[in-house]
mmCIF file of C-alpha atoms in Angstrom:
data_model
loop_
_atom_site.group_PDB
_atom_site.id
_atom_site.type_symbol
_atom_site.label_atom_id
_atom_site.label_comp_id
_atom_site.label_asym_id
_atom_site.label_seq_id
_atom_site.Cartn_x
_atom_site.Cartn_y
_atom_site.Cartn_z
ATOM 1 C CA UNK A 37 2.769 5.151 -15.360
ATOM 2 C CA UNK A 38 5.956 6.945 -14.408
ATOM 3 C CA UNK A 39 8.485 5.653 -12.339
ATOM 4 C CA UNK A 40 10.558 7.470 -9.884
ATOM 5 C CA UNK A 41 14.121 6.319 -8.787
ATOM 6 C CA UNK A 42 15.585 8.331 -5.674
ATOM 7 C CA UNK A 43 19.652 9.575 -6.014
ATOM 8 C CA UNK A 44 21.794 9.164 -3.771
ATOM 9 C CA UNK A 45 20.280 5.565 -2.024
ATOM 10 C CA UNK A 46 22.517 6.902 0.981
ATOM 11 C CA UNK A 47 23.440 9.939 1.542
ATOM 12 C CA UNK A 48 26.036 10.754 4.729
ATOM 13 C CA UNK A 49 26.466 14.139 6.052
ATOM 14 C CA UNK A 50 27.450 16.471 8.656
ATOM 15 C CA UNK A 51 24.959 18.782 10.634
ATOM 16 C CA UNK A 52 25.266 22.202 9.457
ATOM 17 C CA UNK A 53 25.913 20.323 6.068
ATOM 18 C CA UNK A 54 24.008 21.155 2.344
ATOM 19 C CA UNK A 55 22.161 18.121 1.654
ATOM 20 C CA UNK A 56 20.863 17.372 -2.052
ATOM 21 C CA UNK A 57 18.590 14.838 -2.489
ATOM 22 C CA UNK A 58 17.207 13.677 -6.249
ATOM 23 C CA UNK A 59 14.376 12.407 -7.774
ATOM 24 C CA UNK A 60 13.626 11.705 -11.016
ATOM 25 C CA UNK A 61 10.527 10.341 -13.075
ATOM 26 C CA UNK A 62 10.682 7.591 -16.097
ATOM 27 C CA UNK A 63 8.137 10.334 -17.862
ATOM 28 C CA UNK A 64 6.956 13.664 -17.297
ATOM 29 C CA UNK A 65 4.893 14.363 -14.268
ATOM 30 C CA UNK A 66 4.406 17.927 -14.764
ATOM 31 C CA UNK A 67 4.950 19.187 -11.033
ATOM 32 C CA UNK A 68 2.893 16.916 -9.420
ATOM 33 C CA UNK A 69 5.802 15.705 -6.914
ATOM 34 C CA UNK A 70 5.553 15.510 -3.476
ATOM 35 C CA UNK A 71 8.606 15.213 -0.918
ATOM 36 C CA UNK A 72 8.075 13.353 2.465
ATOM 37 C CA UNK A 73 10.085 12.664 5.182
ATOM 38 C CA UNK A 74 9.614 9.576 7.659
ATOM 39 C CA UNK A 75 11.659 9.518 10.599
ATOM 40 C CA UNK A 76 11.732 5.258 11.662
ATOM 41 C CA UNK A 77 8.429 4.919 13.787
ATOM 42 C CA UNK A 78 6.430 8.351 12.908
ATOM 43 C CA UNK A 79 3.863 9.062 10.997
ATOM 44 C CA UNK A 80 6.276 10.238 6.958
ATOM 45 C CA UNK A 81 5.301 14.311 7.209
ATOM 46 C CA UNK A 82 4.556 16.658 4.174
ATOM 47 C CA UNK A 83 7.422 18.756 3.326
ATOM 48 C CA UNK A 84 6.208 20.077 -0.193
ATOM 49 C CA UNK A 85 4.060 19.315 -2.870
ATOM 50 C CA UNK A 86 3.658 21.008 -6.325
ATOM 51 C CA UNK A 87 6.909 20.316 -6.366
ATOM 52 C CA UNK A 88 8.225 23.420 -4.939
ATOM 53 C CA UNK A 89 5.987 24.599 -1.687
ATOM 54 C CA UNK A 90 6.888 24.230 1.364
ATOM 55 C CA UNK A 91 3.555 22.372 3.460
ATOM 56 C CA UNK A 92 2.177 24.031 6.669
ATOM 57 C CA UNK A 93 4.799 24.659 8.958
ATOM 58 C CA UNK A 94 8.116 23.004 7.201
ATOM 59 C CA UNK A 95 10.728 25.549 7.727
ATOM 60 C CA UNK A 96 12.351 27.713 4.666
ATOM 61 C CA UNK A 97 15.996 25.337 4.791
ATOM 62 C CA UNK A 98 13.648 23.293 3.282
ATOM 63 C CA UNK A 99 12.854 23.610 -0.300
ATOM 64 C CA UNK A 100 12.146 21.601 -3.684
ATOM 65 C CA UNK A 101 12.717 22.661 -7.108
ATOM 66 C CA UNK A 102 12.233 20.547 -10.481
ATOM 67 C CA UNK A 103 9.863 19.593 -13.060
ATOM 68 C CA UNK A 104 8.869 17.636 -15.662
ATOM 69 C CA UNK A 105 11.581 14.375 -15.161
ATOM 70 C CA UNK A 106 13.699 15.760 -12.690
ATOM 71 C CA UNK A 107 13.565 16.957 -9.159
ATOM 72 C CA UNK A 108 15.151 18.037 -6.321
ATOM 73 C CA UNK A 109 14.755 17.926 -2.790
ATOM 74 C CA UNK A 110 17.394 20.428 -0.981
ATOM 75 C CA UNK A 111 18.138 21.253 2.265
ATOM 76 C CA UNK A 112 20.447 24.234 2.874
ATOM 77 C CA UNK A 113 22.040 23.799 6.195
ATOM 78 C CA UNK A 114 20.977 20.161 8.171
ATOM 79 C CA UNK A 115 19.793 20.477 12.089
ATOM 80 C CA UNK A 116 20.053 16.886 14.006
ATOM 81 C CA UNK A 117 16.376 16.767 13.698
ATOM 82 C CA UNK A 118 16.206 16.256 9.360
ATOM 83 C CA UNK A 119 18.764 12.971 9.643
ATOM 84 C CA UNK A 120 15.839 10.514 8.061
ATOM 85 C CA UNK A 121 14.663 9.103 5.101
ATOM 86 C CA UNK A 122 13.346 11.143 2.334
ATOM 87 C CA UNK A 123 10.407 9.739 -0.428
ATOM 88 C CA UNK A 124 9.006 11.561 -3.418
ATOM 89 C CA UNK A 125 6.081 10.721 -4.861
ATOM 90 C CA UNK A 126 3.924 11.808 -8.018
ATOM 91 C CA UNK A 127 0.911 12.670 -7.831
ATOM 92 C CA UNK A 128 -0.891 11.520 -11.024
ATOM 93 C CA UNK A 129 0.006 8.233 -9.548
ATOM 94 C CA UNK A 130 0.177 8.362 -6.291
ATOM 95 C CA UNK A 131 3.471 6.190 -6.602
ATOM 96 C CA UNK A 132 6.463 7.033 -4.612
ATOM 97 C CA UNK A 133 10.404 6.724 -4.954
ATOM 98 C CA UNK A 134 12.793 3.483 -3.410
ATOM 99 C CA UNK A 135 13.381 6.479 -0.438
ATOM 100 C CA UNK A 136 17.227 8.734 0.124
ATOM 101 C CA UNK A 137 18.179 7.556 3.680
ATOM 102 C CA UNK A 138 19.733 10.683 4.757
ATOM 103 C CA UNK A 139 22.865 9.576 7.969
ATOM 104 C CA UNK A 140 24.892 11.617 9.821
ATOM 105 C CA UNK A 141 28.726 11.553 9.352
ATOM 106 C CA UNK B 708 -6.504 19.874 13.940
ATOM 107 C CA UNK B 709 -7.672 16.844 11.840
ATOM 108 C CA UNK B 710 -6.512 12.684 12.972
ATOM 109 C CA UNK B 711 -6.447 9.665 11.775
ATOM 110 C CA UNK B 712 -6.440 6.864 13.778
ATOM 111 C CA UNK B 713 -6.149 2.951 12.212
ATOM 112 C CA UNK B 714 -6.973 -0.044 13.772
ATOM 113 C CA UNK B 715 -7.830 -3.349 13.675
ATOM 114 C CA UNK B 716 -6.700 -6.868 13.608
ATOM 115 C CA UNK B 717 -2.517 -7.276 13.890
ATOM 116 C CA UNK B 718 -2.355 -10.663 12.933
ATOM 117 C CA UNK B 719 -3.865 -12.023 9.585
ATOM 118 C CA UNK B 720 -3.801 -15.385 8.309
ATOM 119 C CA UNK B 721 -2.931 -16.479 5.088
ATOM 120 C CA UNK B 722 -5.357 -16.121 2.041
ATOM 121 C CA UNK B 723 -7.712 -14.315 4.332
ATOM 122 C CA UNK B 724 -8.965 -10.792 4.551
ATOM 123 C CA UNK B 725 -7.400 -8.297 5.856
ATOM 124 C CA UNK B 726 -9.060 -5.178 7.640
ATOM 125 C CA UNK B 727 -8.577 -1.803 8.673
ATOM 126 C CA UNK B 728 -10.753 0.568 9.805
ATOM 127 C CA UNK B 729 -9.500 4.816 9.677
ATOM 128 C CA UNK B 730 -11.252 7.162 12.540
ATOM 129 C CA UNK B 731 -11.289 10.516 11.151
ATOM 130 C CA UNK B 732 -11.546 13.562 14.030
ATOM 131 C CA UNK B 733 -11.390 17.392 12.604
ATOM 132 C CA UNK B 734 -12.380 16.886 9.254
ATOM 133 C CA UNK B 735 -15.177 14.818 7.927
ATOM 134 C CA UNK B 736 -14.945 12.279 5.438
ATOM 135 C CA UNK B 737 -18.117 13.435 3.751
ATOM 136 C CA UNK B 738 -16.065 17.096 3.154
ATOM 137 C CA UNK B 739 -15.616 17.441 -0.784
ATOM 138 C CA UNK B 740 -12.115 17.395 -2.691
ATOM 139 C CA UNK B 741 -10.285 14.728 -0.432
ATOM 140 C CA UNK B 742 -8.347 11.690 -1.351
ATOM 141 C CA UNK B 743 -8.818 9.216 2.148
ATOM 142 C CA UNK B 744 -5.853 6.716 1.392
ATOM 143 C CA UNK B 745 -4.155 4.213 2.492
ATOM 144 C CA UNK B 746 -0.438 3.691 2.386
ATOM 145 C CA UNK B 747 2.412 0.843 3.545
ATOM 146 C CA UNK B 748 5.945 0.103 4.717
ATOM 147 C CA UNK B 749 6.586 -3.485 4.761
ATOM 148 C CA UNK B 750 9.961 -4.618 7.191
ATOM 149 C CA UNK B 751 12.978 -2.785 5.787
ATOM 150 C CA UNK B 752 11.066 -1.300 2.318
ATOM 151 C CA UNK B 753 9.732 1.986 1.084
ATOM 152 C CA UNK B 754 5.917 3.449 1.006
ATOM 153 C CA UNK B 755 3.596 2.177 -1.008
ATOM 154 C CA UNK B 756 0.377 3.357 -2.280
ATOM 155 C CA UNK B 757 -2.721 1.825 -1.878
ATOM 156 C CA UNK B 758 -5.314 4.088 -2.881
ATOM 157 C CA UNK B 759 -7.296 5.845 -2.334
ATOM 158 C CA UNK B 760 -11.215 7.411 -1.764
ATOM 159 C CA UNK B 761 -12.517 10.212 -3.303
ATOM 160 C CA UNK B 762 -15.567 12.338 -1.425
ATOM 161 C CA UNK B 763 -18.027 11.314 -4.764
ATOM 162 C CA UNK B 764 -17.624 8.015 -3.807
ATOM 163 C CA UNK B 765 -15.313 6.938 -6.241
ATOM 164 C CA UNK B 766 -11.908 5.042 -6.101
ATOM 165 C CA UNK B 767 -8.074 4.786 -7.152
ATOM 166 C CA UNK B 768 -6.008 1.554 -6.600
ATOM 167 C CA UNK B 769 -2.390 0.421 -7.014
ATOM 168 C CA UNK B 770 -2.566 -1.199 -10.473
ATOM 169 C CA UNK B 771 -0.201 -4.121 -8.507
ATOM 170 C CA UNK B 772 -2.921 -4.156 -5.751
ATOM 171 C CA UNK B 773 -5.998 -3.429 -7.783
ATOM 172 C CA UNK B 774 -6.907 -7.292 -8.264
ATOM 173 C CA UNK B 775 -7.136 -7.416 -4.352
ATOM 174 C CA UNK B 776 -8.379 -4.396 -2.655
ATOM 175 C CA UNK B 777 -11.355 -2.504 -1.679
ATOM 176 C CA UNK B 778 -11.375 0.619 -0.124
ATOM 177 C CA UNK B 779 -14.622 2.302 1.711
ATOM 178 C CA UNK B 780 -16.423 5.254 3.271
ATOM 179 C CA UNK B 781 -18.570 5.700 6.322
ATOM 180 C CA UNK B 782 -19.708 8.611 6.634
ATOM 181 C CA UNK B 783 -22.122 7.825 9.838
ATOM 182 C CA UNK B 784 -19.598 7.111 11.779
ATOM 183 C CA UNK B 785 -16.492 9.272 9.878
ATOM 184 C CA UNK B 786 -14.067 6.467 9.387
ATOM 185 C CA UNK B 787 -13.248 5.147 5.734
ATOM 186 C CA UNK B 788 -11.816 0.950 5.406
ATOM 187 C CA UNK B 789 -9.355 -1.098 3.790
ATOM 188 C CA UNK B 790 -10.022 -4.858 2.647
ATOM 189 C CA UNK B 791 -7.077 -6.830 1.442
ATOM 190 C CA UNK B 792 -8.053 -10.303 0.474
ATOM 191 C CA UNK B 793 -6.334 -13.327 -0.206
ATOM 192 C CA UNK B 794 -3.030 -11.410 1.962
ATOM 193 C CA UNK B 795 -0.153 -13.314 1.600
ATOM 194 C CA UNK B 796 3.477 -12.538 3.842
ATOM 195 C CA UNK B 797 4.644 -10.213 1.757
ATOM 196 C CA UNK B 798 1.769 -8.589 2.883
ATOM 197 C CA UNK B 799 3.274 -7.781 6.185
ATOM 198 C CA UNK B 800 3.453 -4.007 6.938
ATOM 199 C CA UNK B 801 2.821 -1.024 8.950
ATOM 200 C CA UNK B 802 -0.916 0.417 6.973
ATOM 201 C CA UNK B 803 -1.109 3.972 6.902
ATOM 202 C CA UNK B 804 -4.176 5.888 6.709
ATOM 203 C CA UNK B 805 -4.034 9.694 5.193
ATOM 204 C CA UNK B 806 -5.365 12.454 4.209
ATOM 205 C CA UNK B 807 -4.487 13.943 0.537
ATOM 206 C CA UNK B 808 -5.549 17.500 1.037
ATOM 207 C CA UNK B 809 -7.003 19.555 -1.679
ATOM 208 C CA UNK B 810 -4.784 22.235 -0.886
ATOM 209 C CA UNK B 811 -1.642 20.349 -1.806
ATOM 210 C CA UNK B 812 -2.959 18.848 -4.888
ATOM 211 C CA UNK B 813 -3.258 15.489 -3.022
ATOM 212 C CA UNK B 814 0.008 15.341 -1.497
ATOM 213 C CA UNK B 815 -0.734 13.579 2.306
ATOM 214 C CA UNK B 816 -0.709 16.328 4.644
ATOM 215 C CA UNK B 817 -1.750 14.531 7.618
ATOM 216 C CA UNK B 818 -1.375 11.367 8.659
ATOM 217 C CA UNK B 819 -2.367 7.997 11.585
ATOM 218 C CA UNK B 820 0.724 6.930 13.676
ATOM 219 C CA UNK B 821 0.568 3.452 11.437
ATOM 220 C CA UNK B 822 -1.004 0.170 12.592
ATOM 221 C CA UNK B 823 1.734 -3.306 12.227
ATOM 222 C CA UNK B 824 -0.170 -5.423 10.073
ATOM 223 C CA UNK B 825 1.371 -9.461 10.003
ATOM 224 C CA UNK B 826 0.500 -12.045 7.770
ATOM 225 C CA UNK B 827 1.244 -15.639 9.546
ATOM 226 C CA UNK B 828 -0.398 -18.672 10.436
#
């Protein structure tokens, strides 16, 4: 079973900056990977599935890339509402990474 | 628009069974190709996959919880449910139900708002 490791644990950036979040799998998950945004007190929101496909209604500033064991979520220019916790999930055995907290610098 | 809503007791005693129900509106649990899923988040921790039931009646569970978990559907009520036996304080969490979409390779595209379940005597 693939274990997902996200880095960094915390990322401190300012609005307008570019965010790059990493998710590494202990064994290949092909492109069966999703990314979610979770704001405390709200339900998580699906951002990306199949490693690079944006979910319905997700702004173009969110993009996903990678395959096999190394994946990246990029937010091209941070908006105030983007500061949240981000999780990757592999869709073979459904496990999540431990999350990256994106906080305002 | 698909909506999901969790319901059930907010407090469960240690060693007892946690039972939650997810009511689906705007869609049908008997529709083909969807993964009706339970996820939880313990306080201060990340998301943890619990398991799903698929429209054909098949299920898949997190191996770490498999011996204690049952997920089932009630198509007459358009609901699916979670039962977790022999709970301990470590099972205290916000529990979410969700739908893994056929068009999203199983990724959860619709979520309930979550319900906090506390395990305490």
